[in-house]
Every structure is written in C-alpha cells, then in structure tokens.
Amino acid sequence: MPIPGVGGRVRANRDFLPVRVTRMLLRHFVEYEPSPAEQQTWATQAGRSSASTGGSAATYQLEWFRLDDRRARLERGDVLIFTDDNEWIYPPAVVDSDAIAIPHTHRAFGHLLLVRADLQPVSVADAEQQLADFGHPNPRLTTDHRIISASLRAALLRLWNL
C-alpha cells in the first residue's frame, strides 16, 4: 500500500516534491556564505535550473548548499530537512542540481536547493511531539542521518502538510 507523498502515488501536476520521495536526509544547518567564485558558479547553474512554480499561490527559492564530504553524495531529487542548534527544524528542501565543483578546493562541492518560501520552521520539541503522535517516538532529530523509514518520511512531510 503506497504511503501518500512517499510511495507509489503519482501526482498529476508538477509539485514541489519529486513524484516519489525515496531519499530523505536530516542535516544540521551551518551558516555559510559562498565566495565570489562560488556565487558566479551558482548564478550560472541557476540559469540552467528547471525549477518552476506550482501555481500562483506557491513561491520557490533557490538556495546554495555546500558539502565538504565527497562520500555524502546527493542526487537531484533528494529531499533534505535541516535542523538548527536542535531548536528549529526547517521545511524540506529538494536538491535541484547535480554536484557543482567549488573552485580552489580539493573536495568541496555544492548543490542548488529548491525551497518553498511559504513554509515556516517548526520547533524541534513540537516536531518530536507531533512525530510521536504519528507513531514515531524516537525520530533522531538531533543527529545527521538518512531517513530510511517511509512512514517517518511521510510523517516529517506531514509537519508542513505536504
């Protein structure tokens, strides 16, 4: 039985999330300001992006995400959820580009993330309570990890009614 928004349900129109959310990762947020060379690369890649809005009511933004570990590969369509100092959990962001090499580094690269501007962060305490109500008493919101459980992915998306 497919889980809405996660399993085999096919959406008729293009939406913010991929048709199937098969890879979701939880990451701790670190403030980062790209260098001028990175901003130029970002601007070039942003011009090639296939992002579009889902209608007049939805607004999307592209944001830059730097990753310094080549082993932590991201793919286009992956869904990332960020936490900030274990106080806030931010709405999902979708990887909207392939890996972009960052000049003058040996191992760092970046991705463009598609983010819904109309969604607000939720406190980690509230999110843990809601996830416990959905049947997930230990969602591990304080550690970076890949979210394997399809039902936990669906419950996390439900925090923002996605």
mmCIF file with all atom_site columns, C-alpha atoms in Angstrom:
data_model
loop_
_atom_site.group_PDB
_atom_site.id
_atom_site.type_symbol
_atom_site.label_atom_id
_atom_site.label_alt_id
_atom_site.label_comp_id
_atom_site.label_asym_id
_atom_site.label_entity_id
_atom_site.label_seq_id
_atom_site.pdbx_PDB_ins_code
_atom_site.Cartn_x
_atom_site.Cartn_y
_atom_site.Cartn_z
_atom_site.occupancy
_atom_site.B_iso_or_equiv
_atom_site.pdbx_formal_charge
_atom_site.auth_seq_id
_atom_site.auth_comp_id
_atom_site.auth_asym_id
_atom_site.auth_atom_id
_atom_site.pdbx_PDB_model_num
ATOM 1   C CA . MET A 1 1   ? 0.000  0.000  0.000   1.00 0.00 ? 1   MET A CA 1
ATOM 2   C CA . PRO A 1 2   ? 1.645  3.270  -1.068  1.00 0.00 ? 2   PRO A CA 1
ATOM 3   C CA . ILE A 1 3   ? 2.127  5.996  1.528   1.00 0.00 ? 3   ILE A CA 1
ATOM 4   C CA . PRO A 1 4   ? 0.770  9.338  0.244   1.00 0.00 ? 4   PRO A CA 1
ATOM 5   C CA . GLY A 1 5   ? 3.582  11.652 -0.826  1.00 0.00 ? 5   GLY A CA 1
ATOM 6   C CA . VAL A 1 6   ? 6.217  8.964  -0.339  1.00 0.00 ? 6   VAL A CA 1
ATOM 7   C CA . GLY A 1 7   ? 5.290  5.709  -2.036  1.00 0.00 ? 7   GLY A CA 1
ATOM 8   C CA . GLY A 1 8   ? 3.879  4.893  -5.423  1.00 0.00 ? 8   GLY A CA 1
ATOM 9   C CA . ARG A 1 9   ? 1.304  7.660  -5.681  1.00 0.00 ? 9   ARG A CA 1
ATOM 10  C CA . VAL A 1 10  ? 1.735  9.503  -8.971  1.00 0.00 ? 10  VAL A CA 1
ATOM 11  C CA . ARG A 1 11  ? 0.914  13.196 -8.991  1.00 0.00 ? 11  ARG A CA 1
ATOM 12  C CA . ALA A 1 12  ? -0.887 14.611 -11.995 1.00 0.00 ? 12  ALA A CA 1
ATOM 13  C CA . ASN A 1 13  ? 0.857  18.004 -11.941 1.00 0.00 ? 13  ASN A CA 1
ATOM 14  C CA . ARG A 1 14  ? 4.419  19.017 -11.139 1.00 0.00 ? 14  ARG A CA 1
ATOM 15  C CA . ASP A 1 15  ? 4.722  19.788 -7.476  1.00 0.00 ? 15  ASP A CA 1
ATOM 16  C CA . PHE A 1 16  ? 7.415  20.994 -5.103  1.00 0.00 ? 16  PHE A CA 1
ATOM 17  C CA . LEU A 1 17  ? 8.427  17.469 -4.090  1.00 0.00 ? 17  LEU A CA 1
ATOM 18  C CA . PRO A 1 18  ? 9.542  14.773 -6.526  1.00 0.00 ? 18  PRO A CA 1
ATOM 19  C CA . VAL A 1 19  ? 6.895  12.267 -7.591  1.00 0.00 ? 19  VAL A CA 1
ATOM 20  C CA . ARG A 1 20  ? 8.490  9.722  -5.255  1.00 0.00 ? 20  ARG A CA 1
ATOM 21  C CA . VAL A 1 21  ? 10.436 10.757 -2.180  1.00 0.00 ? 21  VAL A CA 1
ATOM 22  C CA . THR A 1 22  ? 12.861 7.860  -1.961  1.00 0.00 ? 22  THR A CA 1
ATOM 23  C CA . ARG A 1 23  ? 15.848 9.607  -0.342  1.00 0.00 ? 23  ARG A CA 1
ATOM 24  C CA . MET A 1 24  ? 15.413 11.986 2.586   1.00 0.00 ? 24  MET A CA 1
ATOM 25  C CA . LEU A 1 25  ? 18.279 13.186 4.742   1.00 0.00 ? 25  LEU A CA 1
ATOM 26  C CA . LEU A 1 26  ? 18.363 15.105 8.019   1.00 0.00 ? 26  LEU A CA 1
ATOM 27  C CA . ARG A 1 27  ? 21.291 17.535 8.311   1.00 0.00 ? 27  ARG A CA 1
ATOM 28  C CA . HIS A 1 28  ? 22.345 20.098 10.886  1.00 0.00 ? 28  HIS A CA 1
ATOM 29  C CA . PHE A 1 29  ? 22.362 23.584 9.450   1.00 0.00 ? 29  PHE A CA 1
ATOM 30  C CA . VAL A 1 30  ? 25.608 25.529 9.325   1.00 0.00 ? 30  VAL A CA 1
ATOM 31  C CA . GLU A 1 31  ? 25.659 29.150 8.190   1.00 0.00 ? 31  GLU A CA 1
ATOM 32  C CA . TYR A 1 32  ? 27.768 29.548 5.069   1.00 0.00 ? 32  TYR A CA 1
ATOM 33  C CA . GLU A 1 33  ? 28.370 32.457 2.724   1.00 0.00 ? 33  GLU A CA 1
ATOM 34  C CA . PRO A 1 34  ? 29.648 31.481 -0.746  1.00 0.00 ? 34  PRO A CA 1
ATOM 35  C CA . SER A 1 35  ? 32.777 33.139 -2.121  1.00 0.00 ? 35  SER A CA 1
ATOM 36  C CA . PRO A 1 36  ? 32.543 35.360 -5.233  1.00 0.00 ? 36  PRO A CA 1
ATOM 37  C CA . ALA A 1 37  ? 33.731 32.449 -7.432  1.00 0.00 ? 37  ALA A CA 1
ATOM 38  C CA . GLU A 1 38  ? 31.063 30.210 -5.900  1.00 0.00 ? 38  GLU A CA 1
ATOM 39  C CA . GLN A 1 39  ? 28.416 32.889 -6.435  1.00 0.00 ? 39  GLN A CA 1
ATOM 40  C CA . GLN A 1 40  ? 29.382 33.074 -10.114 1.00 0.00 ? 40  GLN A CA 1
ATOM 41  C CA . THR A 1 41  ? 29.116 29.278 -10.429 1.00 0.00 ? 41  THR A CA 1
ATOM 42  C CA . TRP A 1 42  ? 25.789 29.391 -8.604  1.00 0.00 ? 42  TRP A CA 1
ATOM 43  C CA . ALA A 1 43  ? 24.458 32.091 -10.948 1.00 0.00 ? 43  ALA A CA 1
ATOM 44  C CA . THR A 1 44  ? 25.492 30.033 -13.981 1.00 0.00 ? 44  THR A CA 1
ATOM 45  C CA . GLN A 1 45  ? 23.804 26.906 -12.635 1.00 0.00 ? 45  GLN A CA 1
ATOM 46  C CA . ALA A 1 46  ? 20.683 28.817 -11.533 1.00 0.00 ? 46  ALA A CA 1
ATOM 47  C CA . GLY A 1 47  ? 20.178 29.931 -15.133 1.00 0.00 ? 47  GLY A CA 1
ATOM 48  C CA . ARG A 1 48  ? 20.055 26.278 -16.195 1.00 0.00 ? 48  ARG A CA 1
ATOM 49  C CA . SER A 1 49  ? 17.679 25.136 -13.454 1.00 0.00 ? 49  SER A CA 1
ATOM 50  C CA . SER A 1 50  ? 14.419 23.516 -14.442 1.00 0.00 ? 50  SER A CA 1
ATOM 51  C CA . ALA A 1 51  ? 12.596 24.836 -11.372 1.00 0.00 ? 51  ALA A CA 1
ATOM 52  C CA . SER A 1 52  ? 9.129  26.187 -11.909 1.00 0.00 ? 52  SER A CA 1
ATOM 53  C CA . THR A 1 53  ? 6.358  27.277 -9.644  1.00 0.00 ? 53  THR A CA 1
ATOM 54  C CA . GLY A 1 54  ? 3.410  25.050 -8.896  1.00 0.00 ? 54  GLY A CA 1
ATOM 55  C CA . GLY A 1 55  ? 0.977  27.906 -9.446  1.00 0.00 ? 55  GLY A CA 1
ATOM 56  C CA . SER A 1 56  ? 0.428  31.483 -8.427  1.00 0.00 ? 56  SER A CA 1
ATOM 57  C CA . ALA A 1 57  ? -0.017 30.603 -4.731  1.00 0.00 ? 57  ALA A CA 1
ATOM 58  C CA . ALA A 1 58  ? 3.361  28.860 -4.323  1.00 0.00 ? 58  ALA A CA 1
ATOM 59  C CA . THR A 1 59  ? 6.686  30.674 -4.266  1.00 0.00 ? 59  THR A CA 1
ATOM 60  C CA . TYR A 1 60  ? 10.009 28.868 -4.551  1.00 0.00 ? 60  TYR A CA 1
ATOM 61  C CA . GLN A 1 61  ? 13.562 29.971 -3.886  1.00 0.00 ? 61  GLN A CA 1
ATOM 62  C CA . LEU A 1 62  ? 16.899 28.514 -4.920  1.00 0.00 ? 62  LEU A CA 1
ATOM 63  C CA . GLU A 1 63  ? 19.469 28.300 -2.146  1.00 0.00 ? 63  GLU A CA 1
ATOM 64  C CA . TRP A 1 64  ? 23.100 27.230 -2.164  1.00 0.00 ? 64  TRP A CA 1
ATOM 65  C CA . PHE A 1 65  ? 24.234 24.228 -0.090  1.00 0.00 ? 65  PHE A CA 1
ATOM 66  C CA . ARG A 1 66  ? 27.939 23.453 0.330   1.00 0.00 ? 66  ARG A CA 1
ATOM 67  C CA . LEU A 1 67  ? 29.028 19.912 1.126   1.00 0.00 ? 67  LEU A CA 1
ATOM 68  C CA . ASP A 1 68  ? 32.643 19.220 2.128   1.00 0.00 ? 68  ASP A CA 1
ATOM 69  C CA . ASP A 1 69  ? 32.441 15.432 2.235   1.00 0.00 ? 69  ASP A CA 1
ATOM 70  C CA . ARG A 1 70  ? 32.526 13.655 -1.133  1.00 0.00 ? 70  ARG A CA 1
ATOM 71  C CA . ARG A 1 71  ? 31.218 10.475 0.491   1.00 0.00 ? 71  ARG A CA 1
ATOM 72  C CA . ALA A 1 72  ? 27.950 12.240 1.301   1.00 0.00 ? 72  ALA A CA 1
ATOM 73  C CA . ARG A 1 73  ? 26.734 12.256 -2.295  1.00 0.00 ? 73  ARG A CA 1
ATOM 74  C CA . LEU A 1 74  ? 23.459 13.961 -3.043  1.00 0.00 ? 74  LEU A CA 1
ATOM 75  C CA . GLU A 1 75  ? 21.391 13.358 -6.132  1.00 0.00 ? 75  GLU A CA 1
ATOM 76  C CA . ARG A 1 76  ? 18.909 15.559 -7.940  1.00 0.00 ? 76  ARG A CA 1
ATOM 77  C CA . GLY A 1 77  ? 15.520 14.994 -6.292  1.00 0.00 ? 77  GLY A CA 1
ATOM 78  C CA . ASP A 1 78  ? 16.860 14.135 -2.822  1.00 0.00 ? 78  ASP A CA 1
ATOM 79  C CA . VAL A 1 79  ? 14.918 15.797 -0.007  1.00 0.00 ? 79  VAL A CA 1
ATOM 80  C CA . LEU A 1 80  ? 16.859 17.488 2.801   1.00 0.00 ? 80  LEU A CA 1
ATOM 81  C CA . ILE A 1 81  ? 15.491 18.566 6.155   1.00 0.00 ? 81  ILE A CA 1
ATOM 82  C CA . PHE A 1 82  ? 17.701 20.848 8.245   1.00 0.00 ? 82  PHE A CA 1
ATOM 83  C CA . THR A 1 83  ? 17.816 21.435 11.990  1.00 0.00 ? 83  THR A CA 1
ATOM 84  C CA . ASP A 1 84  ? 19.404 24.487 13.585  1.00 0.00 ? 84  ASP A CA 1
ATOM 85  C CA . ASP A 1 85  ? 21.035 24.104 17.034  1.00 0.00 ? 85  ASP A CA 1
ATOM 86  C CA . ASN A 1 86  ? 18.453 21.433 17.863  1.00 0.00 ? 86  ASN A CA 1
ATOM 87  C CA . GLU A 1 87  ? 15.894 24.227 18.301  1.00 0.00 ? 87  GLU A CA 1
ATOM 88  C CA . TRP A 1 88  ? 14.263 24.503 14.874  1.00 0.00 ? 88  TRP A CA 1
ATOM 89  C CA . ILE A 1 89  ? 13.520 22.045 12.109  1.00 0.00 ? 89  ILE A CA 1
ATOM 90  C CA . TYR A 1 90  ? 13.202 23.685 8.707   1.00 0.00 ? 90  TYR A CA 1
ATOM 91  C CA . PRO A 1 91  ? 10.816 22.722 5.893   1.00 0.00 ? 91  PRO A CA 1
ATOM 92  C CA . PRO A 1 92  ? 12.056 20.260 3.284   1.00 0.00 ? 92  PRO A CA 1
ATOM 93  C CA . ALA A 1 93  ? 14.400 21.398 0.528   1.00 0.00 ? 93  ALA A CA 1
ATOM 94  C CA . VAL A 1 94  ? 14.784 19.476 -2.732  1.00 0.00 ? 94  VAL A CA 1
ATOM 95  C CA . VAL A 1 95  ? 18.177 19.078 -4.440  1.00 0.00 ? 95  VAL A CA 1
ATOM 96  C CA . ASP A 1 96  ? 17.697 20.802 -7.808  1.00 0.00 ? 96  ASP A CA 1
ATOM 97  C CA . SER A 1 97  ? 21.157 20.438 -9.369  1.00 0.00 ? 97  SER A CA 1
ATOM 98  C CA . ASP A 1 98  ? 23.921 17.967 -9.879  1.00 0.00 ? 98  ASP A CA 1
ATOM 99  C CA . ALA A 1 99  ? 27.090 18.424 -7.817  1.00 0.00 ? 99  ALA A CA 1
ATOM 100 C CA . ILE A 1 100 ? 28.837 21.710 -8.653  1.00 0.00 ? 100 ILE A CA 1
ATOM 101 C CA . ALA A 1 101 ? 32.592 21.696 -8.061  1.00 0.00 ? 101 ALA A CA 1
ATOM 102 C CA . ILE A 1 102 ? 33.725 24.604 -5.903  1.00 0.00 ? 102 ILE A CA 1
ATOM 103 C CA . PRO A 1 103 ? 36.852 26.258 -7.327  1.00 0.00 ? 103 PRO A CA 1
ATOM 104 C CA . HIS A 1 104 ? 40.120 26.129 -5.367  1.00 0.00 ? 104 HIS A CA 1
ATOM 105 C CA . THR A 1 105 ? 39.030 23.283 -3.106  1.00 0.00 ? 105 THR A CA 1
ATOM 106 C CA . HIS A 1 106 ? 40.026 19.658 -3.365  1.00 0.00 ? 106 HIS A CA 1
ATOM 107 C CA . ARG A 1 107 ? 36.904 18.029 -2.069  1.00 0.00 ? 107 ARG A CA 1
ATOM 108 C CA . ALA A 1 108 ? 34.126 20.590 -1.603  1.00 0.00 ? 108 ALA A CA 1
ATOM 109 C CA . PHE A 1 109 ? 31.169 20.876 -3.916  1.00 0.00 ? 109 PHE A CA 1
ATOM 110 C CA . GLY A 1 110 ? 27.729 22.411 -3.777  1.00 0.00 ? 110 GLY A CA 1
ATOM 111 C CA . HIS A 1 111 ? 24.153 21.915 -4.830  1.00 0.00 ? 111 HIS A CA 1
ATOM 112 C CA . LEU A 1 112 ? 21.235 24.211 -5.520  1.00 0.00 ? 112 LEU A CA 1
ATOM 113 C CA . LEU A 1 113 ? 18.247 23.526 -3.300  1.00 0.00 ? 113 LEU A CA 1
ATOM 114 C CA . LEU A 1 114 ? 14.646 24.312 -4.178  1.00 0.00 ? 114 LEU A CA 1
ATOM 115 C CA . VAL A 1 115 ? 12.866 25.686 -1.106  1.00 0.00 ? 115 VAL A CA 1
ATOM 116 C CA . ARG A 1 116 ? 9.244  26.686 -0.561  1.00 0.00 ? 116 ARG A CA 1
ATOM 117 C CA . ALA A 1 117 ? 9.250  30.241 0.789   1.00 0.00 ? 117 ALA A CA 1
ATOM 118 C CA . ASP A 1 118 ? 5.759  29.986 2.292   1.00 0.00 ? 118 ASP A CA 1
ATOM 119 C CA . LEU A 1 119 ? 6.611  27.233 4.812   1.00 0.00 ? 119 LEU A CA 1
ATOM 120 C CA . GLN A 1 120 ? 7.787  28.129 8.324   1.00 0.00 ? 120 GLN A CA 1
ATOM 121 C CA . PRO A 1 121 ? 10.205 26.232 10.593  1.00 0.00 ? 121 PRO A CA 1
ATOM 122 C CA . VAL A 1 122 ? 8.832  24.163 13.471  1.00 0.00 ? 122 VAL A CA 1
ATOM 123 C CA . SER A 1 123 ? 10.451 23.889 16.895  1.00 0.00 ? 123 SER A CA 1
ATOM 124 C CA . VAL A 1 124 ? 12.226 20.568 17.417  1.00 0.00 ? 124 VAL A CA 1
ATOM 125 C CA . ALA A 1 125 ? 10.227 19.948 20.610  1.00 0.00 ? 125 ALA A CA 1
ATOM 126 C CA . ASP A 1 126 ? 6.915  20.417 18.747  1.00 0.00 ? 126 ASP A CA 1
ATOM 127 C CA . ALA A 1 127 ? 8.127  18.264 15.851  1.00 0.00 ? 127 ALA A CA 1
ATOM 128 C CA . GLU A 1 128 ? 9.174  15.452 18.204  1.00 0.00 ? 128 GLU A CA 1
ATOM 129 C CA . GLN A 1 129 ? 5.761  15.595 19.911  1.00 0.00 ? 129 GLN A CA 1
ATOM 130 C CA . GLN A 1 130 ? 3.878  15.518 16.589  1.00 0.00 ? 130 GLN A CA 1
ATOM 131 C CA . LEU A 1 131 ? 6.055  12.686 15.280  1.00 0.00 ? 131 LEU A CA 1
ATOM 132 C CA . ALA A 1 132 ? 5.422  10.726 18.493  1.00 0.00 ? 132 ALA A CA 1
ATOM 133 C CA . ASP A 1 133 ? 1.687  11.280 17.923  1.00 0.00 ? 133 ASP A CA 1
ATOM 134 C CA . PHE A 1 134 ? 2.174  9.880  14.388  1.00 0.00 ? 134 PHE A CA 1
ATOM 135 C CA . GLY A 1 135 ? 3.807  6.744  15.853  1.00 0.00 ? 135 GLY A CA 1
ATOM 136 C CA . HIS A 1 136 ? 7.498  7.715  15.767  1.00 0.00 ? 136 HIS A CA 1
ATOM 137 C CA . PRO A 1 137 ? 8.616  8.240  19.389  1.00 0.00 ? 137 PRO A CA 1
ATOM 138 C CA . ASN A 1 138 ? 12.363 8.431  18.553  1.00 0.00 ? 138 ASN A CA 1
ATOM 139 C CA . PRO A 1 139 ? 12.853 10.234 15.208  1.00 0.00 ? 139 PRO A CA 1
ATOM 140 C CA . ARG A 1 140 ? 16.538 11.132 15.953  1.00 0.00 ? 140 ARG A CA 1
ATOM 141 C CA . LEU A 1 141 ? 16.200 14.803 15.032  1.00 0.00 ? 141 LEU A CA 1
ATOM 142 C CA . THR A 1 142 ? 19.495 15.629 16.779  1.00 0.00 ? 142 THR A CA 1
ATOM 143 C CA . THR A 1 143 ? 21.807 13.553 14.542  1.00 0.00 ? 143 THR A CA 1
ATOM 144 C CA . ASP A 1 144 ? 22.613 13.703 10.837  1.00 0.00 ? 144 ASP A CA 1
ATOM 145 C CA . HIS A 1 145 ? 21.301 10.624 9.069   1.00 0.00 ? 145 HIS A CA 1
ATOM 146 C CA . ARG A 1 146 ? 19.428 9.259  6.084   1.00 0.00 ? 146 ARG A CA 1
ATOM 147 C CA . ILE A 1 147 ? 15.770 8.637  6.863   1.00 0.00 ? 147 ILE A CA 1
ATOM 148 C CA . ILE A 1 148 ? 15.142 5.084  5.696   1.00 0.00 ? 148 ILE A CA 1
ATOM 149 C CA . SER A 1 149 ? 11.623 4.570  7.063   1.00 0.00 ? 149 SER A CA 1
ATOM 150 C CA . ALA A 1 150 ? 8.960  5.505  4.502   1.00 0.00 ? 150 ALA A CA 1
ATOM 151 C CA . SER A 1 151 ? 6.433  6.125  7.280   1.00 0.00 ? 151 SER A CA 1
ATOM 152 C CA . LEU A 1 152 ? 8.839  8.507  9.073   1.00 0.00 ? 152 LEU A CA 1
ATOM 153 C CA . ARG A 1 153 ? 9.441  10.353 5.783   1.00 0.00 ? 153 ARG A CA 1
ATOM 154 C CA . ALA A 1 154 ? 5.681  10.732 5.376   1.00 0.00 ? 154 ALA A CA 1
ATOM 155 C CA . ALA A 1 155 ? 5.294  11.884 8.997   1.00 0.00 ? 155 ALA A CA 1
ATOM 156 C CA . LEU A 1 156 ? 8.036  14.502 8.564   1.00 0.00 ? 156 LEU A CA 1
ATOM 157 C CA . LEU A 1 157 ? 6.370  15.838 5.410   1.00 0.00 ? 157 LEU A CA 1
ATOM 158 C CA . ARG A 1 158 ? 3.074  15.930 7.299   1.00 0.00 ? 158 ARG A CA 1
ATOM 159 C CA . LEU A 1 159 ? 4.584  18.502 9.708   1.00 0.00 ? 159 LEU A CA 1
ATOM 160 C CA . TRP A 1 160 ? 4.122  21.006 6.851   1.00 0.00 ? 160 TRP A CA 1
ATOM 161 C CA . ASN A 1 161 ? 1.031  19.364 5.299   1.00 0.00 ? 161 ASN A CA 1
ATOM 162 C CA . LEU A 1 162 ? 2.989  18.174 2.256   1.00 0.00 ? 162 LEU A CA 1
#
